Amino acid sequence: MSNERTPLISSGVCGLAVTSVACGAPSDPSPESNSPGTPSQPPRRLNTFFGVMVPTVLSMFSIVLFLRTGFVVGHAGLLEGLLMVVVAYIIISLTLLSICAISTNGAIKGGGAYYMISRSLGPEFGGSIGLMFFLAKVFACGEYVLGLVEAIENVFGVDPEFPGGIHKLPQGYWYTVLYSSVILLLCLIVCLVGAHIYSRTAFVILLVVTVSLLSIFISFVAVKPQDFVITHSGPGNQTRRYNVSYTGFSVTTLRNNLGPDYSLDYSTNSVMSFATVFAVMFTSCTGIMAGANMSGELKTPSVSIPKGTITAVVYTFTVYVILFLLVSATCGRELLIQDYGFFQRINIWPPFVTIGIYCASLSAAMCAMIGASRILHALAVDHLFGFPLAPAAITSKSGNPFVAVLYTWGLAQCVVFAGELNAVASVVTVFYLLAYAAVDLACLALEWASAPNFRPTFQFFSWHTCLLGILSCLVMMFVINPVYSSGSIVLLFVLLFFLHYRSPTSSWGYISQALIFHQVRKYLLMLDVRKDHVKFWRPQVLLMVANPRSSCQLILFVNQLKKGGLYVLGHVQLGDLDAMPTDPVQQQYNFWLSLVDKLGVKAFVDLTLSPSVRQGTQHLLRITGLGGMKPNTLILGFYDSNTPEDFFLQNYAFCDSSVKESGEGDYNFGVDLPSLQAHFPPVRDAESPRWVTPEEYVGIISDAIKMNKNVCLGRHFFQLEGEDSDSKVDGSERIIDVWPLNLLQPGSRDYEDVCSLFLLQMACVLNMSSKWRHAKMRIFLNVETGSSDQSWVANEETYRELLKKLRIRASIKVVPWDFVVQHHTQLDNGHPAGHMQALSEDFLSVVNSMLMEHSSQAAVRFLYLPQPPASRSHSQQFLAQLEAVTNGLGPTLLIHGVTPVTYTDL
């Protein structure tokens, strides 16, 4: 049985099937099976501190802490700088509440943010956001490495940025790429060893960073005021000199640093603004999911992720606020604006800061590489993108996805060829914000769906926080970089449509289904049957199907006839539940729903168990539907002795060759084509017993009319072609014939009774459907031209006016039937009045000949269905008359309407 860890698709992109996850190892749809290279249960070793808090803190204490604090305070001032910190942390805190809610609502497997989003929003949205989050991690890894190389060149490069040190390393673009590649190789080695090794290494790095921070705090008190001279290269090889000062704690310095002073950025030669400074500052807040991305290695992810992430966010927020206050009170604005690495100048021992920068950057790079590889591994295990990502599902014996790590390293290596940080940082921030918005959306959808199983142990959230988090992320995306934001959203939709096109059906559960249920229930309550009006009438059909093998063409035809109304396929399983251990009907629903999918019709399925077909049909007529959506029309196949044809043998969708083209590994809810074919029995032959007697069949018609349901009988629809979903028929060569008069009672001349008007309405509805839109509709008026009464001429004009009022476009054909009426001799069979009287065979034959003469070219015919006899003994006679009249005709629908359906006013 499939579960939430079942891969989605085993067929690959571009027709390449994924048949193995390791070279020579057979694929297994469940990751829990013991297959080579894939352990049944990857080891979970990390606790809250090592697995969540340490990587989250280090991700938020990257190069921004050491190299961009002065940049933010110098340009924005203390007040706006603190405002930026508060706004940034409000955004990430809102997302953090959503992360905590989702992570405490069930077991979290590997993949972190991707796992949360995909299991909440479904494979299309989860896969697209997961891949973008993976790319964000890859770009972040390259960004941190480039930042580390920049810091190394500032101290050890031949063109020193800072005095002192060993200036031996050559500089230039290719040297930057070389140094970045060496550092990436070091990160690769650590990540290949395993996440647990990194977590221990990260703890040591956190200690080093903490010591560096303490040295900075101590230096604000211990270092005496100093003056410096800073030089920058200007245009035309000019050198600019700036006299700056470190004043120590000074009220004057604090007062001067309160307000903003946006000026020229010496590293980019562009004037800064609130948006540009905030964009740089926000990059320090993009690490809140570092712990969630380690979910596959955590002992108790549902406990560790909320506790560790909240602690890390509070800790980093406190450090940033204190650091902003200390910097504003001790450093002159020129020092902050002209030297972003001023911490090294004012430190009691400058190597403390240098080591802290190196450790923080190296740790952030490794954290990003590991997080990206875990996301990629989860995507590969789910087979969302098929063959290209299939090798990333391979793991070592210890559970480390080393192939995914190699993928990540290769892409990060491509990123460092950019050689610049600014553009990379903007892409990273935008992708992160989009991922955060997706997490908020997932939590919002779960909250709005009101599913009983959404019971997170973390309760400090609501739909207001989720919605505010989504809006905040989207607004800040466009504030930071509108171009990248628009591009990322376009990329998201491209991936979304790609995954939707591949139709990765899953057993994870779809939040869309829960939301649809929630809304449908609400609107069904609003759909009041007491407010029904005839001008909004539409057919709501219950089609009784004995065996789909012989009824598929009728099923497809009725799908065109429903006009946006309710369409239900009904089936009665004969039996008594008291004599059975379980209900056999429940096991059949998947087969019938798969049939609906195969045929491409928009229909529901309703099955019942009953001792007789008649009782079962009564049950379905009463209980099918809900509220204002209940069937008003019953459609039955015709009762005759003809041997039906097997549609499964004729239609391509039910052939074995169609399986290979659609993908053999597609998730099909446990019903593949062979089992679907085996479930439905072969069509009956001439000697097969009938499940329904003529008396019971006519009784079903009578029951439906008593229940105020319209009745239609379909005959010869196996001859109808062009109704399947792949057909390009538009009806331009089709003809719809309507005979609104009761042909079995020539004395009746009422063309405007309820049944006749219902006949017209159904033909008009068919003429409005996609495959019959351009069909020509003909209406036949039977008149007696030989009589002295010439009122039929006036009746014809009256009927034309009626069609005009009803807005029905059709041609009227006048059919003289004097010869037919002459053969209408009723045989007295001795029954009292009110009972059915026999019609002569000559009359029935002449009526049939008339229909054959005028409607032989029609694609479908609509005939008047007389009232069924009240006596059961006349059932066979009634059916024989109908069979004689329709004998040899093509697809024919006999209709008896009991409800008014036409309206001429507005």
mmCIF file with all atom_site columns, N, CA, C and O in Angstrom, residues 478-513:
data_model
loop_
_atom_site.group_PDB
_atom_site.id
_atom_site.type_symbol
_atom_site.label_atom_id
_atom_site.label_alt_id
_atom_site.label_comp_id
_atom_site.label_asym_id
_atom_site.label_entity_id
_atom_site.label_seq_id
_atom_site.pdbx_PDB_ins_code
_atom_site.Cartn_x
_atom_site.Cartn_y
_atom_site.Cartn_z
_atom_site.occupancy
_atom_site.B_iso_or_equiv
_atom_site.pdbx_formal_charge
_atom_site.auth_seq_id
_atom_site.auth_comp_id
_atom_site.auth_asym_id
_atom_site.auth_atom_id
_atom_site.pdbx_PDB_model_num
ATOM 1   N N  . PHE A 1 478 ? 9.706   42.353 -4.215  1.00 0.00 ? 478 PHE A N  1
ATOM 2   C CA . PHE A 1 478 ? 9.708   43.392 -5.243  1.00 0.00 ? 478 PHE A CA 1
ATOM 3   C C  . PHE A 1 478 ? 10.429  44.655 -4.773  1.00 0.00 ? 478 PHE A C  1
ATOM 4   O O  . PHE A 1 478 ? 10.915  45.428 -5.598  1.00 0.00 ? 478 PHE A O  1
ATOM 5   N N  . VAL A 1 479 ? 10.482  44.879 -3.470  1.00 0.00 ? 479 VAL A N  1
ATOM 6   C CA . VAL A 1 479 ? 11.276  46.000 -2.963  1.00 0.00 ? 479 VAL A CA 1
ATOM 7   C C  . VAL A 1 479 ? 12.757  45.748 -3.211  1.00 0.00 ? 479 VAL A C  1
ATOM 8   O O  . VAL A 1 479 ? 13.506  46.642 -3.623  1.00 0.00 ? 479 VAL A O  1
ATOM 9   N N  . ILE A 1 480 ? 13.191  44.520 -3.002  1.00 0.00 ? 480 ILE A N  1
ATOM 10  C CA . ILE A 1 480 ? 14.610  44.186 -3.150  1.00 0.00 ? 480 ILE A CA 1
ATOM 11  C C  . ILE A 1 480 ? 15.027  44.200 -4.616  1.00 0.00 ? 480 ILE A C  1
ATOM 12  O O  . ILE A 1 480 ? 16.031  44.815 -4.984  1.00 0.00 ? 480 ILE A O  1
ATOM 13  N N  . ASN A 1 481 ? 14.278  43.507 -5.486  1.00 0.00 ? 481 ASN A N  1
ATOM 14  C CA . ASN A 1 481 ? 14.628  43.477 -6.904  1.00 0.00 ? 481 ASN A CA 1
ATOM 15  C C  . ASN A 1 481 ? 13.409  43.063 -7.720  1.00 0.00 ? 481 ASN A C  1
ATOM 16  O O  . ASN A 1 481 ? 13.087  41.867 -7.782  1.00 0.00 ? 481 ASN A O  1
ATOM 17  N N  . PRO A 1 482 ? 12.722  44.014 -8.344  1.00 0.00 ? 482 PRO A N  1
ATOM 18  C CA . PRO A 1 482 ? 11.515  43.675 -9.105  1.00 0.00 ? 482 PRO A CA 1
ATOM 19  C C  . PRO A 1 482 ? 11.781  42.726 -10.274 1.00 0.00 ? 482 PRO A C  1
ATOM 20  O O  . PRO A 1 482 ? 10.950  41.869 -10.577 1.00 0.00 ? 482 PRO A O  1
ATOM 21  N N  . VAL A 1 483 ? 12.926  42.873 -10.926 1.00 0.00 ? 483 VAL A N  1
ATOM 22  C CA . VAL A 1 483 ? 13.227  42.035 -12.085 1.00 0.00 ? 483 VAL A CA 1
ATOM 23  C C  . VAL A 1 483 ? 13.397  40.579 -11.667 1.00 0.00 ? 483 VAL A C  1
ATOM 24  O O  . VAL A 1 483 ? 12.799  39.662 -12.240 1.00 0.00 ? 483 VAL A O  1
ATOM 25  N N  . TYR A 1 484 ? 14.256  40.357 -10.657 1.00 0.00 ? 484 TYR A N  1
ATOM 26  C CA . TYR A 1 484 ? 14.469  38.986 -10.184 1.00 0.00 ? 484 TYR A CA 1
ATOM 27  C C  . TYR A 1 484 ? 13.190  38.397 -9.599  1.00 0.00 ? 484 TYR A C  1
ATOM 28  O O  . TYR A 1 484 ? 12.930  37.195 -9.726  1.00 0.00 ? 484 TYR A O  1
ATOM 29  N N  . SER A 1 485 ? 12.395  39.242 -8.946  1.00 0.00 ? 485 SER A N  1
ATOM 30  C CA . SER A 1 485 ? 11.143  38.753 -8.354  1.00 0.00 ? 485 SER A CA 1
ATOM 31  C C  . SER A 1 485 ? 10.182  38.288 -9.440  1.00 0.00 ? 485 SER A C  1
ATOM 32  O O  . SER A 1 485 ? 9.589   37.214 -9.341  1.00 0.00 ? 485 SER A O  1
ATOM 33  N N  . SER A 1 486 ? 10.038  39.093 -10.482 1.00 0.00 ? 486 SER A N  1
ATOM 34  C CA . SER A 1 486 ? 9.157   38.704 -11.592 1.00 0.00 ? 486 SER A CA 1
ATOM 35  C C  . SER A 1 486 ? 9.670   37.442 -12.268 1.00 0.00 ? 486 SER A C  1
ATOM 36  O O  . SER A 1 486 ? 8.903   36.527 -12.581 1.00 0.00 ? 486 SER A O  1
ATOM 37  N N  . GLY A 1 487 ? 11.003  37.388 -12.474 1.00 0.00 ? 487 GLY A N  1
ATOM 38  C CA . GLY A 1 487 ? 11.582  36.201 -13.107 1.00 0.00 ? 487 GLY A CA 1
ATOM 39  C C  . GLY A 1 487 ? 11.395  34.946 -12.289 1.00 0.00 ? 487 GLY A C  1
ATOM 40  O O  . GLY A 1 487 ? 11.119  33.869 -12.833 1.00 0.00 ? 487 GLY A O  1
ATOM 41  N N  . SER A 1 488 ? 11.540  35.062 -10.962 1.00 0.00 ? 488 SER A N  1
ATOM 42  C CA . SER A 1 488 ? 11.384  33.884 -10.105 1.00 0.00 ? 488 SER A CA 1
ATOM 43  C C  . SER A 1 488 ? 9.947   33.383 -10.112 1.00 0.00 ? 488 SER A C  1
ATOM 44  O O  . SER A 1 488 ? 9.696   32.175 -10.104 1.00 0.00 ? 488 SER A O  1
ATOM 45  N N  . ILE A 1 489 ? 8.989   34.316 -10.151 1.00 0.00 ? 489 ILE A N  1
ATOM 46  C CA . ILE A 1 489 ? 7.583   33.904 -10.185 1.00 0.00 ? 489 ILE A CA 1
ATOM 47  C C  . ILE A 1 489 ? 7.260   33.239 -11.521 1.00 0.00 ? 489 ILE A C  1
ATOM 48  O O  . ILE A 1 489 ? 6.537   32.235 -11.584 1.00 0.00 ? 489 ILE A O  1
ATOM 49  N N  . VAL A 1 490 ? 7.820   33.783 -12.615 1.00 0.00 ? 490 VAL A N  1
ATOM 50  C CA . VAL A 1 490 ? 7.621   33.159 -13.927 1.00 0.00 ? 490 VAL A CA 1
ATOM 51  C C  . VAL A 1 490 ? 8.216   31.753 -13.930 1.00 0.00 ? 490 VAL A C  1
ATOM 52  O O  . VAL A 1 490 ? 7.594   30.792 -14.411 1.00 0.00 ? 490 VAL A O  1
ATOM 53  N N  . LEU A 1 491 ? 9.428   31.615 -13.378 1.00 0.00 ? 491 LEU A N  1
ATOM 54  C CA . LEU A 1 491 ? 10.055  30.294 -13.296 1.00 0.00 ? 491 LEU A CA 1
ATOM 55  C C  . LEU A 1 491 ? 9.217   29.337 -12.453 1.00 0.00 ? 491 LEU A C  1
ATOM 56  O O  . LEU A 1 491 ? 9.076   28.154 -12.788 1.00 0.00 ? 491 LEU A O  1
ATOM 57  N N  . LEU A 1 492 ? 8.638   29.851 -11.375 1.00 0.00 ? 492 LEU A N  1
ATOM 58  C CA . LEU A 1 492 ? 7.780   29.029 -10.528 1.00 0.00 ? 492 LEU A CA 1
ATOM 59  C C  . LEU A 1 492 ? 6.597   28.482 -11.318 1.00 0.00 ? 492 LEU A C  1
ATOM 60  O O  . LEU A 1 492 ? 6.273   27.292 -11.247 1.00 0.00 ? 492 LEU A O  1
ATOM 61  N N  . PHE A 1 493 ? 5.952   29.345 -12.112 1.00 0.00 ? 493 PHE A N  1
ATOM 62  C CA . PHE A 1 493 ? 4.789   28.898 -12.881 1.00 0.00 ? 493 PHE A CA 1
ATOM 63  C C  . PHE A 1 493 ? 5.194   27.947 -14.000 1.00 0.00 ? 493 PHE A C  1
ATOM 64  O O  . PHE A 1 493 ? 4.442   27.024 -14.328 1.00 0.00 ? 493 PHE A O  1
ATOM 65  N N  . VAL A 1 494 ? 6.373   28.155 -14.586 1.00 0.00 ? 494 VAL A N  1
ATOM 66  C CA . VAL A 1 494 ? 6.838   27.223 -15.616 1.00 0.00 ? 494 VAL A CA 1
ATOM 67  C C  . VAL A 1 494 ? 7.013   25.837 -15.020 1.00 0.00 ? 494 VAL A C  1
ATOM 68  O O  . VAL A 1 494 ? 6.567   24.823 -15.587 1.00 0.00 ? 494 VAL A O  1
ATOM 69  N N  . LEU A 1 495 ? 7.670   25.763 -13.860 1.00 0.00 ? 495 LEU A N  1
ATOM 70  C CA . LEU A 1 495 ? 7.849   24.472 -13.191 1.00 0.00 ? 495 LEU A CA 1
ATOM 71  C C  . LEU A 1 495 ? 6.510   23.891 -12.763 1.00 0.00 ? 495 LEU A C  1
ATOM 72  O O  . LEU A 1 495 ? 6.289   22.676 -12.838 1.00 0.00 ? 495 LEU A O  1
ATOM 73  N N  . LEU A 1 496 ? 5.616   24.768 -12.324 1.00 0.00 ? 496 LEU A N  1
ATOM 74  C CA . LEU A 1 496 ? 4.289   24.315 -11.876 1.00 0.00 ? 496 LEU A CA 1
ATOM 75  C C  . LEU A 1 496 ? 3.524   23.679 -13.026 1.00 0.00 ? 496 LEU A C  1
ATOM 76  O O  . LEU A 1 496 ? 2.949   22.587 -12.890 1.00 0.00 ? 496 LEU A O  1
ATOM 77  N N  . PHE A 1 497 ? 3.530   24.335 -14.189 1.00 0.00 ? 497 PHE A N  1
ATOM 78  C CA . PHE A 1 497 ? 2.822   23.790 -15.345 1.00 0.00 ? 497 PHE A CA 1
ATOM 79  C C  . PHE A 1 497 ? 3.493   22.523 -15.860 1.00 0.00 ? 497 PHE A C  1
ATOM 80  O O  . PHE A 1 497 ? 2.827   21.607 -16.339 1.00 0.00 ? 497 PHE A O  1
ATOM 81  N N  . PHE A 1 498 ? 4.826   22.478 -15.768 1.00 0.00 ? 498 PHE A N  1
ATOM 82  C CA . PHE A 1 498 ? 5.540   21.280 -16.204 1.00 0.00 ? 498 PHE A CA 1
ATOM 83  C C  . PHE A 1 498 ? 5.132   20.067 -15.367 1.00 0.00 ? 498 PHE A C  1
ATOM 84  O O  . PHE A 1 498 ? 4.818   18.997 -15.894 1.00 0.00 ? 498 PHE A O  1
ATOM 85  N N  . LEU A 1 499 ? 5.113   20.244 -14.052 1.00 0.00 ? 499 LEU A N  1
ATOM 86  C CA . LEU A 1 499 ? 4.734   19.135 -13.175 1.00 0.00 ? 499 LEU A CA 1
ATOM 87  C C  . LEU A 1 499 ? 3.257   18.798 -13.334 1.00 0.00 ? 499 LEU A C  1
ATOM 88  O O  . LEU A 1 499 ? 2.871   17.627 -13.247 1.00 0.00 ? 499 LEU A O  1
ATOM 89  N N  . HIS A 1 500 ? 2.432   19.808 -13.556 1.00 0.00 ? 500 HIS A N  1
ATOM 90  C CA . HIS A 1 500 ? 1.012   19.533 -13.775 1.00 0.00 ? 500 HIS A CA 1
ATOM 91  C C  . HIS A 1 500 ? 0.812   18.770 -15.077 1.00 0.00 ? 500 HIS A C  1
ATOM 92  O O  . HIS A 1 500 ? -0.042  17.873 -15.166 1.00 0.00 ? 500 HIS A O  1
ATOM 93  N N  . TYR A 1 501 ? 1.597   19.104 -16.100 1.00 0.00 ? 501 TYR A N  1
ATOM 94  C CA . TYR A 1 501 ? 1.492   18.402 -17.377 1.00 0.00 ? 501 TYR A CA 1
ATOM 95  C C  . TYR A 1 501 ? 1.889   16.939 -17.229 1.00 0.00 ? 501 TYR A C  1
ATOM 96  O O  . TYR A 1 501 ? 1.312   16.057 -17.867 1.00 0.00 ? 501 TYR A O  1
ATOM 97  N N  . ARG A 1 502 ? 2.862   16.682 -16.358 1.00 0.00 ? 502 ARG A N  1
ATOM 98  C CA . ARG A 1 502 ? 3.278   15.298 -16.133 1.00 0.00 ? 502 ARG A CA 1
ATOM 99  C C  . ARG A 1 502 ? 2.266   14.549 -15.270 1.00 0.00 ? 502 ARG A C  1
ATOM 100 O O  . ARG A 1 502 ? 2.326   13.326 -15.155 1.00 0.00 ? 502 ARG A O  1
ATOM 101 N N  . SER A 1 503 ? 1.348   15.288 -14.646 1.00 0.00 ? 503 SER A N  1
ATOM 102 C CA . SER A 1 503 ? 0.274   14.689 -13.835 1.00 0.00 ? 503 SER A CA 1
ATOM 103 C C  . SER A 1 503 ? 0.805   13.712 -12.796 1.00 0.00 ? 503 SER A C  1
ATOM 104 O O  . SER A 1 503 ? 0.466   12.526 -12.794 1.00 0.00 ? 503 SER A O  1
ATOM 105 N N  . PRO A 1 504 ? 1.640   14.182 -11.862 1.00 0.00 ? 504 PRO A N  1
ATOM 106 C CA . PRO A 1 504 ? 2.162   13.260 -10.846 1.00 0.00 ? 504 PRO A CA 1
ATOM 107 C C  . PRO A 1 504 ? 1.155   12.994 -9.742  1.00 0.00 ? 504 PRO A C  1
ATOM 108 O O  . PRO A 1 504 ? 1.160   13.639 -8.704  1.00 0.00 ? 504 PRO A O  1
ATOM 109 N N  . THR A 1 505 ? 0.247   12.061 -9.977  1.00 0.00 ? 505 THR A N  1
ATOM 110 C CA . THR A 1 505 ? -0.742  11.701 -8.962  1.00 0.00 ? 505 THR A CA 1
ATOM 111 C C  . THR A 1 505 ? -0.049  11.056 -7.773  1.00 0.00 ? 505 THR A C  1
ATOM 112 O O  . THR A 1 505 ? 0.828   10.221 -7.928  1.00 0.00 ? 505 THR A O  1
ATOM 113 N N  . SER A 1 506 ? -0.431  11.456 -6.572  1.00 0.00 ? 506 SER A N  1
ATOM 114 C CA . SER A 1 506 ? 0.227   10.952 -5.377  1.00 0.00 ? 506 SER A CA 1
ATOM 115 C C  . SER A 1 506 ? -0.796  10.492 -4.356  1.00 0.00 ? 506 SER A C  1
ATOM 116 O O  . SER A 1 506 ? -1.987  10.776 -4.464  1.00 0.00 ? 506 SER A O  1
ATOM 117 N N  . SER A 1 507 ? -0.299  9.793  -3.357  1.00 0.00 ? 507 SER A N  1
ATOM 118 C CA . SER A 1 507 ? -1.150  9.354  -2.246  1.00 0.00 ? 507 SER A CA 1
ATOM 119 C C  . SER A 1 507 ? -0.886  10.192 -1.011  1.00 0.00 ? 507 SER A C  1
ATOM 120 O O  . SER A 1 507 ? -1.219  9.790  0.094   1.00 0.00 ? 507 SER A O  1
ATOM 121 N N  . TRP A 1 508 ? -0.271  11.371 -1.202  1.00 0.00 ? 508 TRP A N  1
ATOM 122 C CA . TRP A 1 508 ? 0.071   12.206 -0.053  1.00 0.00 ? 508 TRP A CA 1
ATOM 123 C C  . TRP A 1 508 ? -1.151  12.909 0.519   1.00 0.00 ? 508 TRP A C  1
ATOM 124 O O  . TRP A 1 508 ? -1.147  13.334 1.660   1.00 0.00 ? 508 TRP A O  1
ATOM 125 N N  . GLY A 1 509 ? -2.168  13.088 -0.308  1.00 0.00 ? 509 GLY A N  1
ATOM 126 C CA . GLY A 1 509 ? -3.276  13.935 0.086   1.00 0.00 ? 509 GLY A CA 1
ATOM 127 C C  . GLY A 1 509 ? -3.060  15.328 -0.477  1.00 0.00 ? 509 GLY A C  1
ATOM 128 O O  . GLY A 1 509 ? -1.950  15.860 -0.436  1.00 0.00 ? 509 GLY A O  1
ATOM 129 N N  . TYR A 1 510 ? -4.113  15.894 -1.039  1.00 0.00 ? 510 TYR A N  1
ATOM 130 C CA . TYR A 1 510 ? -4.024  17.199 -1.675  1.00 0.00 ? 510 TYR A CA 1
ATOM 131 C C  . TYR A 1 510 ? -4.777  18.217 -0.840  1.00 0.00 ? 510 TYR A C  1
ATOM 132 O O  . TYR A 1 510 ? -5.951  18.037 -0.530  1.00 0.00 ? 510 TYR A O  1
ATOM 133 N N  . ILE A 1 511 ? -4.096  19.309 -0.499  1.00 0.00 ? 511 ILE A N  1
ATOM 134 C CA . ILE A 1 511 ? -4.782  20.358 0.242   1.00 0.00 ? 511 ILE A CA 1
ATOM 135 C C  . ILE A 1 511 ? -5.885  20.961 -0.616  1.00 0.00 ? 511 ILE A C  1
ATOM 136 O O  . ILE A 1 511 ? -6.890  21.449 -0.102  1.00 0.00 ? 511 ILE A O  1
ATOM 137 N N  . SER A 1 512 ? -5.707  20.930 -1.946  1.00 0.00 ? 512 SER A N  1
ATOM 138 C CA . SER A 1 512 ? -6.749  21.461 -2.829  1.00 0.00 ? 512 SER A CA 1
ATOM 139 C C  . SER A 1 512 ? -8.056  20.697 -2.640  1.00 0.00 ? 512 SER A C  1
ATOM 140 O O  . SER A 1 512 ? -9.139  21.290 -2.700  1.00 0.00 ? 512 SER A O  1
ATOM 141 N N  . GLN A 1 513 ? -7.963  19.385 -2.403  1.00 0.00 ? 513 GLN A N  1
ATOM 142 C CA . GLN A 1 513 ? -9.179  18.603 -2.188  1.00 0.00 ? 513 GLN A CA 1
ATOM 143 C C  . GLN A 1 513 ? -9.889  19.031 -0.912  1.00 0.00 ? 513 GLN A C  1
ATOM 144 O O  . GLN A 1 513 ? -11.121 19.138 -0.874  1.00 0.00 ? 513 GLN A O  1
#
